[in-house]
Amino acid sequence: MKLYYAPGACSLADHIAMHEAGLNFDRVKVDLKAKLTEDGTPFGDINPKSYVPVVEFDDGKRLTENIAILWWVAQKAPSLAPSGDDGSLRLLEMLAFISTEIHKQFGRVFRPTSDAEATAAREKIGQRFALIVKMMRGDYLFGDKVSTADAYLFTMLTWAKKTGVDMPSELQAFYQRMRERPAVKLAFEHEGLE
Ligand SMILES: N[C@@H](CCC(=O)N[C@@H](CS)C(=O)NCC(=O)O)C(=O)O
């Protein structure tokens, strides 16, 4: 199995989650500007959407989209989803919130078409971070156990740090907690991140 990633991109969430799940996988670095993998393959041949993350299974089938990959990882390692009858559904709900309400807003912070747009996006992300704090049920989103959604949220916080988006103190503490996890340390080491 392979994970196609770009250092520090949203694929970091999948990278962390796959380590948390104890999966064995190779990593293939993608140059998103040149749209080439590290061995020179046009990335469009791997994923016609031309973005990371992509998981390639041993039979050659591929899976894209953070929500789908992070949900799939939790199917492989059920401890990475909240417990209870509706655990898988709650995970999906949280992944969708992070993807559509936080991840997407960062696009407007990284590549704003105007100062006003960047300010509006920062405000939106701030509101959503405040909501996340209200939703958090313990040290992690769903209580005292890490989930694949935590890996996604943590990745969003690395972007907040990079771009100076305000982070509530609860999320700063969450960031530090996540940063100490062996899976996070390993993913940082593999991606050459600080
Ligand atoms: N809907 C996709 C979006 C993935 C995405 O935004 N990937 C970014 C990196 S964080 C990317 O590869 N961008 C390159 C591009 O769009 O050209 C998902 O959630 O997986």
Short mmCIF file of C-alpha atoms and ligand atoms in Angstrom, two decimals:
data_model
loop_
_atom_site.label_atom_id
_atom_site.label_comp_id
_atom_site.label_asym_id
_atom_site.label_seq_id
_atom_site.Cartn_x
_atom_site.Cartn_y
_atom_site.Cartn_z
CA MET A 1 0.00 0.00 0.00
CA LYS A 2 1.18 3.55 -0.77
CA LEU A 3 0.26 7.01 0.42
CA TYR A 4 0.84 9.85 -2.03
CA TYR A 5 1.54 12.97 -0.01
CA ALA A 6 3.04 16.44 -0.11
CA PRO A 7 4.96 17.58 2.97
CA GLY A 8 2.73 19.46 5.40
CA ALA A 9 -0.32 19.29 3.09
CA CYS A 10 -3.68 17.87 4.18
CA SER A 11 -2.28 14.40 3.40
CA LEU A 12 -0.45 14.76 6.74
CA ALA A 13 -3.78 13.86 8.38
CA ASP A 14 -3.93 10.55 6.52
CA HIS A 15 -0.23 9.93 7.14
CA ILE A 16 -0.71 10.37 10.91
CA ALA A 17 -3.92 8.31 10.96
CA MET A 18 -2.28 5.45 9.04
CA HIS A 19 0.54 5.36 11.59
CA GLU A 20 -1.98 5.51 14.44
CA ALA A 21 -3.68 2.49 12.83
CA GLY A 22 -0.36 0.63 12.64
CA LEU A 23 -0.70 0.13 8.88
CA ASN A 24 2.30 -0.79 6.77
CA PHE A 25 2.64 1.54 3.81
CA ASP A 26 5.14 3.20 1.54
CA ARG A 27 5.14 6.94 0.97
CA VAL A 28 5.39 8.63 -2.40
CA LYS A 29 6.19 12.34 -2.31
CA VAL A 30 4.37 14.53 -4.82
CA ASP A 31 5.56 17.88 -6.12
CA LEU A 32 2.22 19.69 -6.32
CA LYS A 33 3.64 22.58 -8.35
CA ALA A 34 5.29 20.40 -10.99
CA LYS A 35 2.51 17.78 -10.66
CA LEU A 36 5.06 15.00 -10.60
CA THR A 37 5.71 12.19 -8.15
CA GLU A 38 9.21 11.77 -6.80
CA ASP A 39 10.02 9.21 -9.53
CA GLY A 40 8.89 11.62 -12.27
CA THR A 41 5.46 10.07 -12.95
CA PRO A 42 2.87 12.68 -14.00
CA PHE A 43 0.66 12.93 -10.94
CA GLY A 44 -2.42 13.29 -13.15
CA ASP A 45 -1.86 9.64 -14.17
CA ILE A 46 -2.20 8.65 -10.51
CA ASN A 47 -5.06 10.97 -9.60
CA PRO A 48 -6.88 12.85 -12.37
CA LYS A 49 -8.01 15.30 -9.67
CA SER A 50 -4.29 16.22 -9.32
CA TYR A 51 -4.37 16.55 -5.57
CA VAL A 52 -3.18 14.63 -2.53
CA PRO A 53 -3.98 12.51 -0.59
CA VAL A 54 -4.19 9.28 -2.56
CA VAL A 55 -3.99 5.81 -1.05
CA GLU A 56 -3.03 3.07 -3.48
CA PHE A 57 -3.89 -0.45 -2.39
CA ASP A 58 -1.79 -3.48 -3.25
CA ASP A 59 -4.27 -4.50 -5.97
CA GLY A 60 -3.68 -1.14 -7.68
CA LYS A 61 -7.04 0.40 -6.75
CA ARG A 62 -6.87 3.93 -5.43
CA LEU A 63 -8.82 5.93 -2.87
CA THR A 64 -8.92 9.73 -2.77
CA GLU A 65 -10.53 12.39 -0.54
CA ASN A 66 -9.56 12.95 3.07
CA ILE A 67 -13.03 12.13 4.36
CA ALA A 68 -13.06 8.76 2.59
CA ILE A 69 -9.48 7.84 3.50
CA LEU A 70 -9.81 8.85 7.16
CA TRP A 71 -13.10 6.98 7.41
CA TRP A 72 -11.54 3.91 5.75
CA VAL A 73 -8.57 3.99 8.17
CA ALA A 74 -11.02 3.90 11.09
CA GLN A 75 -12.74 0.91 9.49
CA LYS A 76 -9.36 -0.86 9.50
CA ALA A 77 -8.63 0.25 13.08
CA PRO A 78 -11.98 0.67 14.87
CA SER A 79 -10.34 2.16 17.97
CA LEU A 80 -9.77 5.27 15.82
CA ALA A 81 -13.53 5.94 15.65
CA PRO A 82 -15.69 6.86 18.65
CA SER A 83 -17.35 3.92 20.34
CA GLY A 84 -21.09 3.29 20.38
CA ASP A 85 -23.68 2.29 17.82
CA ASP A 86 -23.37 5.55 15.94
CA GLY A 87 -19.56 5.89 16.33
CA SER A 88 -18.83 5.53 12.64
CA LEU A 89 -21.56 8.03 11.77
CA ARG A 90 -20.27 10.58 14.30
CA LEU A 91 -16.80 10.20 12.87
CA LEU A 92 -18.10 10.85 9.38
CA GLU A 93 -20.00 13.90 10.62
CA MET A 94 -16.85 15.34 12.23
CA LEU A 95 -14.68 14.58 9.18
CA ALA A 96 -17.20 16.37 6.96
CA PHE A 97 -17.24 19.38 9.30
CA ILE A 98 -13.45 19.66 9.32
CA SER A 99 -13.22 19.19 5.56
CA THR A 100 -15.97 21.47 4.35
CA GLU A 101 -16.00 24.10 7.09
CA ILE A 102 -12.32 24.40 8.08
CA HIS A 103 -10.07 22.83 5.43
CA LYS A 104 -11.86 24.63 2.59
CA GLN A 105 -11.65 27.99 4.36
CA PHE A 106 -7.87 27.68 4.52
CA GLY A 107 -7.75 27.85 0.73
CA ARG A 108 -8.92 31.46 1.07
CA VAL A 109 -6.24 32.14 3.70
CA PHE A 110 -3.43 30.64 1.60
CA ARG A 111 -4.59 32.11 -1.72
CA PRO A 112 -6.86 35.10 -1.05
CA THR A 113 -8.09 37.18 -3.96
CA SER A 114 -8.27 40.21 -1.64
CA ASP A 115 -7.36 41.26 1.90
CA ALA A 116 -11.06 41.31 2.76
CA GLU A 117 -11.40 37.68 1.68
CA ALA A 118 -8.44 36.61 3.81
CA THR A 119 -9.86 38.44 6.83
CA ALA A 120 -13.29 36.87 6.32
CA ALA A 121 -11.77 33.39 6.03
CA ARG A 122 -9.73 33.89 9.21
CA GLU A 123 -12.88 34.96 11.05
CA LYS A 124 -14.81 31.94 9.78
CA ILE A 125 -12.03 29.58 10.85
CA GLY A 126 -11.97 31.29 14.27
CA GLN A 127 -15.72 30.68 14.64
CA ARG A 128 -15.30 27.05 13.67
CA PHE A 129 -12.39 26.56 16.06
CA ALA A 130 -14.64 27.93 18.82
CA LEU A 131 -17.33 25.40 17.84
CA ILE A 132 -14.77 22.59 17.89
CA VAL A 133 -13.80 23.57 21.44
CA LYS A 134 -17.47 23.28 22.45
CA MET A 135 -17.73 19.88 20.75
CA MET A 136 -14.56 18.40 22.28
CA ARG A 137 -15.42 15.76 24.82
CA GLY A 138 -12.02 15.38 26.48
CA ASP A 139 -8.35 15.40 25.55
CA TYR A 140 -9.43 14.47 22.02
CA LEU A 141 -12.52 15.25 19.97
CA PHE A 142 -14.46 12.20 21.11
CA GLY A 143 -13.05 11.82 24.62
CA ASP A 144 -9.86 10.26 25.89
CA LYS A 145 -9.04 8.25 22.74
CA VAL A 146 -7.58 9.64 19.55
CA SER A 147 -9.58 9.29 16.32
CA THR A 148 -8.79 9.86 12.67
CA ALA A 149 -10.69 13.17 12.96
CA ASP A 150 -8.10 14.31 15.52
CA ALA A 151 -5.38 13.74 12.95
CA TYR A 152 -7.33 15.95 10.52
CA LEU A 153 -7.97 18.66 13.11
CA PHE A 154 -4.30 18.62 14.14
CA THR A 155 -3.28 19.13 10.51
CA MET A 156 -5.58 22.16 10.31
CA LEU A 157 -3.86 23.52 13.43
CA THR A 158 -0.43 23.17 11.82
CA TRP A 159 -1.80 25.45 9.07
CA ALA A 160 -3.21 27.87 11.66
CA LYS A 161 0.24 28.11 13.21
CA LYS A 162 1.86 28.63 9.81
CA THR A 163 -0.55 31.40 8.80
CA GLY A 164 -1.01 33.02 12.22
CA VAL A 165 -4.72 32.17 12.48
CA ASP A 166 -5.78 32.57 16.14
CA MET A 167 -6.12 29.33 18.06
CA PRO A 168 -8.09 29.06 21.31
CA SER A 169 -5.98 27.92 24.29
CA GLU A 170 -7.83 24.56 24.35
CA LEU A 171 -6.71 23.88 20.79
CA GLN A 172 -3.17 24.99 21.56
CA ALA A 173 -3.12 22.38 24.34
CA PHE A 174 -4.62 19.81 21.94
CA TYR A 175 -1.91 20.63 19.39
CA GLN A 176 0.82 19.98 21.97
CA ARG A 177 -0.84 16.72 23.04
CA MET A 178 -1.03 15.51 19.46
CA ARG A 179 2.52 16.66 18.71
CA GLU A 180 3.82 14.30 21.41
CA ARG A 181 2.14 11.24 19.92
CA PRO A 182 4.57 8.74 18.32
CA ALA A 183 2.45 8.59 15.15
CA VAL A 184 2.69 12.36 14.73
CA LYS A 185 6.43 12.38 15.43
CA LEU A 186 6.93 9.65 12.84
CA ALA A 187 4.86 11.43 10.20
CA PHE A 188 6.77 14.68 10.83
CA GLU A 189 10.07 12.83 10.50
CA HIS A 190 8.97 11.12 7.27
CA GLU A 191 7.72 14.39 5.74
CA GLY A 192 10.78 16.35 6.89
CA LEU A 193 8.68 18.78 8.95
CA GLU A 194 9.86 20.80 11.96
N1 LIG B 1 -11.22 17.41 -1.58
C1 LIG B 1 -9.86 17.01 -1.38
C2 LIG B 1 -8.94 18.23 -1.36
C3 LIG B 1 -7.51 17.84 -1.17
C4 LIG B 1 -6.60 19.05 -1.25
O1 LIG B 1 -7.02 20.18 -1.03
N2 LIG B 1 -5.30 18.78 -1.52
C5 LIG B 1 -4.34 19.84 -1.67
C6 LIG B 1 -3.25 19.78 -0.63
S1 LIG B 1 -3.91 20.09 1.00
C7 LIG B 1 -3.66 19.68 -3.02
O2 LIG B 1 -3.14 18.63 -3.34
N3 LIG B 1 -3.69 20.73 -3.83
C8 LIG B 1 -3.05 20.76 -5.09
C9 LIG B 1 -3.96 21.26 -6.17
O3 LIG B 1 -5.17 21.34 -5.96
O4 LIG B 1 -3.43 21.57 -7.22
C10 LIG B 1 -9.70 16.19 -0.11
O5 LIG B 1 -10.28 16.57 0.92
O6 LIG B 1 -8.98 15.18 -0.12
#
